[in-house]
Short mmCIF file of C-alpha atoms and ligand atoms in Angstrom, two decimals:
data_model
loop_
_atom_site.label_atom_id
_atom_site.label_comp_id
_atom_site.label_asym_id
_atom_site.label_seq_id
_atom_site.Cartn_x
_atom_site.Cartn_y
_atom_site.Cartn_z
CA MET A 1 2.05 6.43 18.57
CA LYS A 2 1.26 3.21 16.71
CA ASP A 3 -0.34 3.25 13.27
CA TYR A 4 -3.86 1.96 12.92
CA LEU A 5 -6.88 2.19 10.73
CA ILE A 6 -10.59 2.35 11.32
CA ARG A 7 -13.42 1.06 9.20
CA GLY A 8 -16.85 2.64 9.50
CA THR A 9 -20.19 3.16 7.86
CA ASP A 10 -23.29 5.30 8.15
CA LYS A 11 -26.27 3.96 10.11
CA LEU A 12 -28.00 2.75 6.93
CA GLY A 13 -24.90 1.08 5.47
CA ARG A 14 -24.80 3.28 2.38
CA ILE A 15 -21.30 4.65 2.89
CA ARG A 16 -18.14 2.60 3.41
CA VAL A 17 -15.24 4.48 5.02
CA LEU A 18 -11.67 3.56 5.90
CA VAL A 19 -9.23 5.99 7.51
CA ALA A 20 -5.60 5.22 8.38
CA LYS A 21 -2.64 6.86 10.03
CA THR A 22 0.47 5.40 8.41
CA THR A 23 3.34 7.65 9.61
CA ALA A 24 5.37 4.88 11.26
CA MET A 25 4.78 2.42 8.41
CA VAL A 26 5.93 4.86 5.75
CA GLU A 27 8.96 5.89 7.85
CA GLU A 28 9.92 2.19 8.27
CA SER A 29 9.68 1.74 4.50
CA ARG A 30 11.85 4.86 3.98
CA LYS A 31 14.54 3.48 6.27
CA ILE A 32 14.56 0.06 4.62
CA HIS A 33 14.64 1.33 1.04
CA ASN A 34 16.55 4.55 1.69
CA THR A 35 14.13 6.41 -0.54
CA SER A 36 14.50 9.96 -1.84
CA PRO A 37 11.76 12.38 -0.62
CA THR A 38 9.68 12.01 -3.78
CA ALA A 39 10.10 8.19 -3.75
CA THR A 40 9.14 8.16 -0.05
CA ALA A 41 5.89 9.92 -0.95
CA ALA A 42 5.21 7.69 -4.00
CA LEU A 43 5.81 4.43 -2.11
CA GLY A 44 4.17 5.84 1.04
CA ARG A 45 0.94 6.74 -0.77
CA SER A 46 0.94 3.26 -2.37
CA LEU A 47 1.46 1.55 1.00
CA THR A 48 -1.36 3.64 2.52
CA ALA A 49 -3.65 2.70 -0.39
CA GLY A 50 -2.68 -0.95 0.01
CA VAL A 51 -3.32 -1.13 3.71
CA LEU A 52 -6.75 0.50 3.31
CA MET A 53 -7.70 -1.88 0.48
CA GLY A 54 -6.31 -4.86 2.41
CA ALA A 55 -8.67 -4.06 5.24
CA MET A 56 -11.67 -4.28 2.90
CA MET A 57 -11.05 -7.98 2.27
CA LYS A 58 -12.91 -10.44 4.44
CA ASN A 59 -10.50 -13.11 5.71
CA GLU A 60 -7.27 -13.01 7.68
CA LYS A 61 -5.39 -14.92 4.95
CA ASP A 62 -6.52 -12.74 2.05
CA VAL A 63 -3.69 -10.99 0.20
CA LEU A 64 -3.90 -7.89 -1.98
CA THR A 65 -1.18 -6.89 -4.47
CA PHE A 66 -1.07 -3.28 -5.71
CA LYS A 67 1.14 -2.67 -8.74
CA ILE A 68 1.84 0.60 -10.53
CA ASN A 69 3.68 0.64 -13.79
CA GLY A 70 3.76 4.24 -14.98
CA LYS A 71 7.09 4.25 -16.88
CA GLY A 72 8.39 7.22 -14.89
CA PRO A 73 12.01 7.55 -13.64
CA GLY A 74 11.07 5.95 -10.27
CA GLY A 75 10.14 2.70 -11.96
CA ASN A 76 7.47 0.24 -10.93
CA ILE A 77 5.92 0.19 -7.46
CA LEU A 78 4.79 -3.05 -5.86
CA VAL A 79 2.86 -3.30 -2.56
CA VAL A 80 1.60 -6.48 -0.90
CA ALA A 81 -1.05 -6.04 1.83
CA ARG A 82 -2.56 -8.66 4.08
CA ASN A 83 -5.95 -8.50 5.70
CA ASN A 84 -4.22 -8.83 9.11
CA GLY A 85 -2.85 -5.29 8.76
CA THR A 86 0.70 -6.06 7.71
CA ILE A 87 2.17 -4.61 4.54
CA LYS A 88 5.37 -4.56 2.53
CA GLY A 89 6.39 -2.78 -0.64
CA GLU A 90 9.14 -1.64 -2.96
CA ILE A 91 9.88 0.94 -5.63
CA MET A 92 12.28 0.02 -8.42
CA HIS A 93 14.54 3.11 -8.26
CA PRO A 94 14.31 4.36 -4.66
CA SER A 95 17.12 6.96 -4.87
CA VAL A 96 15.77 8.83 -7.88
CA ASP A 97 14.36 12.24 -6.96
CA LEU A 98 12.77 15.10 -8.88
CA PRO A 99 12.65 18.87 -8.22
CA SER A 100 9.48 19.94 -6.43
CA ARG A 101 6.52 21.16 -8.46
CA LYS A 102 5.76 24.87 -8.87
CA ASP A 103 3.23 24.68 -6.01
CA GLY A 104 5.98 23.34 -3.72
CA LYS A 105 4.60 19.79 -3.58
CA LEU A 106 6.68 16.68 -4.27
CA ASP A 107 6.36 15.65 -7.90
CA VAL A 108 5.01 12.14 -7.32
CA GLY A 109 3.20 12.11 -10.66
CA GLY A 110 6.45 12.94 -12.45
CA LEU A 111 8.38 10.23 -10.60
CA VAL A 112 5.74 7.53 -11.12
CA GLY A 113 4.74 8.53 -14.64
CA ASN A 114 1.25 8.15 -16.11
CA ASN A 115 1.88 6.09 -19.19
CA GLY A 116 0.81 2.73 -17.84
CA THR A 117 -1.49 0.82 -15.56
CA LEU A 118 -2.59 0.20 -12.01
CA THR A 119 -3.15 -3.49 -11.34
CA ILE A 120 -4.95 -4.90 -8.30
CA ILE A 121 -4.69 -8.63 -7.57
CA MET A 122 -6.73 -10.10 -4.75
CA ASP A 123 -6.00 -13.61 -3.58
CA LEU A 124 -9.08 -14.52 -1.60
CA GLY A 125 -8.25 -18.21 -1.28
CA LEU A 126 -10.33 -19.12 -4.33
CA LYS A 127 -9.13 -21.09 -7.35
CA GLU A 128 -8.20 -17.99 -9.31
CA PRO A 129 -7.21 -14.62 -7.92
CA TYR A 130 -9.27 -11.58 -8.80
CA VAL A 131 -7.36 -9.24 -11.17
CA GLY A 132 -8.42 -5.68 -12.02
CA ILE A 133 -6.53 -3.29 -14.26
CA SER A 134 -7.06 0.37 -15.14
CA LYS A 135 -5.06 3.04 -16.94
CA LEU A 136 -3.16 5.57 -14.85
CA VAL A 137 -4.59 9.07 -14.86
CA SER A 138 -1.82 11.18 -13.35
CA GLY A 139 0.62 8.96 -11.45
CA GLU A 140 -0.37 10.82 -8.27
CA ILE A 141 -1.79 7.50 -6.99
CA ALA A 142 -4.95 8.66 -5.12
CA GLU A 143 -6.46 9.91 -8.38
CA ASP A 144 -5.38 6.73 -10.13
CA LEU A 145 -7.00 4.56 -7.48
CA ALA A 146 -10.27 6.55 -7.61
CA HIS A 147 -10.25 6.03 -11.38
CA TYR A 148 -9.57 2.31 -10.88
CA TYR A 149 -12.60 1.99 -8.64
CA ALA A 150 -14.84 3.88 -11.07
CA TYR A 151 -13.57 2.14 -14.20
CA SER A 152 -12.74 -1.36 -13.07
CA GLU A 153 -15.24 -1.92 -10.23
CA GLN A 154 -17.94 0.65 -11.13
CA GLN A 155 -17.66 1.88 -7.57
CA PRO A 156 -17.80 5.65 -7.02
CA SER A 157 -15.05 6.40 -4.49
CA VAL A 158 -13.18 9.25 -2.92
CA VAL A 159 -9.51 8.47 -2.31
CA SER A 160 -7.14 10.70 -0.39
CA LEU A 161 -3.53 9.70 0.35
CA GLY A 162 -0.84 11.94 1.83
CA VAL A 163 2.78 11.77 2.90
CA LEU A 164 4.51 14.77 4.48
CA VAL A 165 8.30 14.55 4.30
CA ASP A 166 10.27 16.52 6.91
CA LYS A 167 13.34 18.72 6.24
CA ASP A 168 15.65 15.89 7.42
CA ILE A 169 13.88 13.64 4.84
CA SER A 170 12.20 11.49 7.52
CA VAL A 171 8.42 11.04 7.38
CA LYS A 172 6.60 13.75 9.37
CA ALA A 173 3.06 12.53 8.77
CA ALA A 174 1.26 10.04 6.56
CA GLY A 175 -2.25 8.75 6.19
CA GLY A 176 -5.22 8.42 3.96
CA TYR A 177 -8.88 7.57 3.53
CA ILE A 178 -11.17 5.84 1.10
CA ILE A 179 -14.89 6.68 1.01
CA GLN A 180 -17.21 4.56 -1.11
CA LEU A 181 -20.75 5.52 -1.93
CA LEU A 182 -22.87 2.38 -2.02
CA PRO A 183 -26.32 1.94 -3.57
CA GLY A 184 -28.92 3.89 -1.63
CA CYS A 185 -26.87 7.06 -1.28
CA THR A 186 -29.04 10.07 -2.07
CA GLU A 187 -28.07 13.08 -4.18
CA GLU A 188 -28.37 15.14 -0.97
CA ASP A 189 -25.80 12.91 0.82
CA ILE A 190 -23.38 13.24 -2.08
CA VAL A 191 -23.64 17.06 -2.19
CA LEU A 192 -23.22 17.25 1.58
CA LEU A 193 -20.12 15.08 1.45
CA GLU A 194 -18.66 16.88 -1.58
CA ASN A 195 -18.99 20.24 0.12
CA LYS A 196 -17.36 18.92 3.28
CA LEU A 197 -14.44 17.43 1.34
CA LYS A 198 -13.87 20.74 -0.44
CA GLU A 199 -13.23 22.54 2.85
CA ILE A 200 -11.18 19.84 4.62
CA LYS A 201 -7.37 20.08 4.67
CA PRO A 202 -5.13 17.50 3.00
CA VAL A 203 -5.00 14.29 5.02
CA SER A 204 -1.26 14.54 5.74
CA ALA A 205 -1.79 18.03 7.22
CA LEU A 206 -4.57 16.69 9.47
CA ILE A 207 -2.36 13.83 10.71
CA ASP A 208 0.48 16.33 11.23
CA GLU A 209 -1.83 18.46 13.37
CA GLY A 210 -2.28 15.45 15.63
CA LEU A 211 -5.71 14.31 14.47
CA SER A 212 -6.43 10.58 14.92
CA PRO A 213 -8.23 8.49 12.29
CA GLU A 214 -11.36 8.79 14.48
CA ASP A 215 -11.03 12.61 14.53
CA ILE A 216 -10.74 12.70 10.73
CA PHE A 217 -13.72 10.32 10.41
CA ASN A 218 -15.86 12.43 12.74
CA ASN A 219 -14.73 15.61 11.04
CA ILE A 220 -15.70 14.52 7.52
CA PHE A 221 -18.98 12.97 8.61
CA GLU A 222 -20.15 15.44 11.23
CA ASP A 223 -23.45 15.89 9.32
CA PHE A 224 -24.09 12.12 9.06
CA GLU A 225 -25.06 9.45 11.56
CA MET A 226 -22.01 7.23 11.53
CA LYS A 227 -20.57 4.29 13.41
CA ILE A 228 -17.11 2.71 13.61
CA LEU A 229 -17.13 -1.02 12.91
CA GLU A 230 -13.49 -1.96 13.37
CA LYS A 231 -10.13 -0.63 14.58
CA LYS A 232 -7.01 -2.45 13.43
CA ASP A 233 -3.27 -2.05 14.10
CA ILE A 234 -1.22 -1.83 10.94
CA GLU A 235 2.54 -2.12 10.35
CA TYR A 236 5.26 -2.58 7.76
CA LYS A 237 6.29 -6.19 8.22
CA CYS A 238 7.91 -8.59 5.78
CA ASP A 239 6.90 -12.24 5.82
CA CYS A 240 10.00 -13.62 4.14
CA SER A 241 11.72 -16.63 5.64
CA LYS A 242 14.55 -18.99 4.85
CA GLU A 243 11.97 -21.69 3.94
CA LYS A 244 10.41 -19.39 1.31
CA ILE A 245 13.83 -18.58 -0.17
CA VAL A 246 14.57 -22.34 -0.39
CA LYS A 247 11.63 -22.57 -2.82
CA VAL A 248 13.06 -19.74 -4.91
CA ILE A 249 16.50 -21.40 -5.02
CA LYS A 250 14.93 -24.72 -6.03
CA GLY A 251 13.21 -22.93 -8.90
CA LEU A 252 16.61 -21.91 -10.29
CA GLY A 253 17.43 -25.52 -11.13
CA LYS A 254 20.41 -27.80 -10.55
CA THR A 255 22.87 -26.14 -12.95
CA GLU A 256 22.46 -22.79 -11.26
CA ILE A 257 22.72 -24.22 -7.77
CA ASN A 258 25.84 -26.15 -8.73
CA ALA A 259 27.41 -22.94 -9.97
CA MET A 260 26.62 -21.31 -6.58
CA ILE A 261 28.38 -24.18 -4.81
CA GLU A 262 31.43 -24.26 -7.08
CA GLU A 263 31.94 -20.59 -7.76
CA ASP A 264 30.79 -18.97 -4.51
CA SER A 265 30.74 -21.91 -2.10
CA GLY A 266 27.33 -20.69 -0.92
CA ALA A 267 24.60 -18.23 -1.68
CA GLU A 268 23.25 -15.03 -0.25
CA VAL A 269 19.74 -14.03 -1.23
CA MET A 270 18.48 -10.62 -0.28
CA CYS A 271 14.79 -9.97 0.24
CA HIS A 272 13.77 -6.85 -1.72
CA PHE A 273 11.04 -5.94 0.73
CA CYS A 274 13.05 -5.85 3.93
CA ASN A 275 16.75 -6.15 2.94
CA THR A 276 17.22 -9.24 5.09
CA LYS A 277 20.10 -11.36 3.77
CA HIS A 278 19.31 -15.09 3.80
CA LYS A 279 22.56 -17.01 3.71
CA PHE A 280 23.07 -20.59 2.55
CA ASP A 281 26.35 -22.50 2.91
CA GLU A 282 27.55 -25.34 0.68
CA GLU A 283 25.97 -28.05 2.86
CA GLU A 284 22.58 -26.33 2.78
CA LEU A 285 22.70 -25.89 -0.99
CA LYS A 286 23.63 -29.58 -1.48
CA LYS A 287 20.66 -30.54 0.67
CA ILE A 288 18.36 -28.37 -1.48
CA MET A 289 19.73 -30.13 -4.61
CA ILE A 290 18.77 -33.56 -3.25
CA ASP A 291 15.12 -32.49 -2.95
CA ILE A 292 14.84 -31.36 -6.57
ZN1 LIG B 301 11.77 -9.80 3.62
#
């Protein structure tokens, strides 16, 4: 079944909710990057966060970058989400793994580290992009994003992200939700929601049981009057192209390009997000040189 997300609200517009199923997206990312189970979960949670946040932007061309720099053995994580539902991402050291925690869960916090920052950059087509930074709390990602919203955007939020890795290291289930309490929420609403969230299973378990984003939405908000505003397909998809790589090569300068022609009689540039190899022969490199 295809991945998708839904965006909803309560009848009075005081609660913003996004719920996504991201199993296929996270599995695609695992195959591309050949990630260890813990790295699959770390990058998968980040991709899920990115796709949910990307859907909160207004315009099709808006781009959101989600960066985690926690100084753990997995290295930095980078995710780029577009408002159209496509996403790509990478983790610096995909093959590094850690033993599971005492409670049996993958040690994402240990792999990511918590001695650093979460940075969110939103390019909304304005002169300057919006940049928000907050300190990491645990490296578990959902907690770090909730802290980001509270600290950097003064927006009380509930963030839940989950990736269940199967015995054969493929992705069994993945998904997440973000709930934001907007002005007008009463103390009663908050208590009702808090109690509900205490009894609900982890999001990856719900997806694994076959629940759809709508089921999860209806489940959490059964005591509220809610409506779904949007349903959107989402997928891991890289937007690299030979034209974009030409720009990168141009940026290297004439000396470097000359060396590529003389020493390697061509160039091969691999995209880190999708592992596509973009090849350039001597003739093509000479053409690029003329344009500099
Ligand atoms: Zn690519």
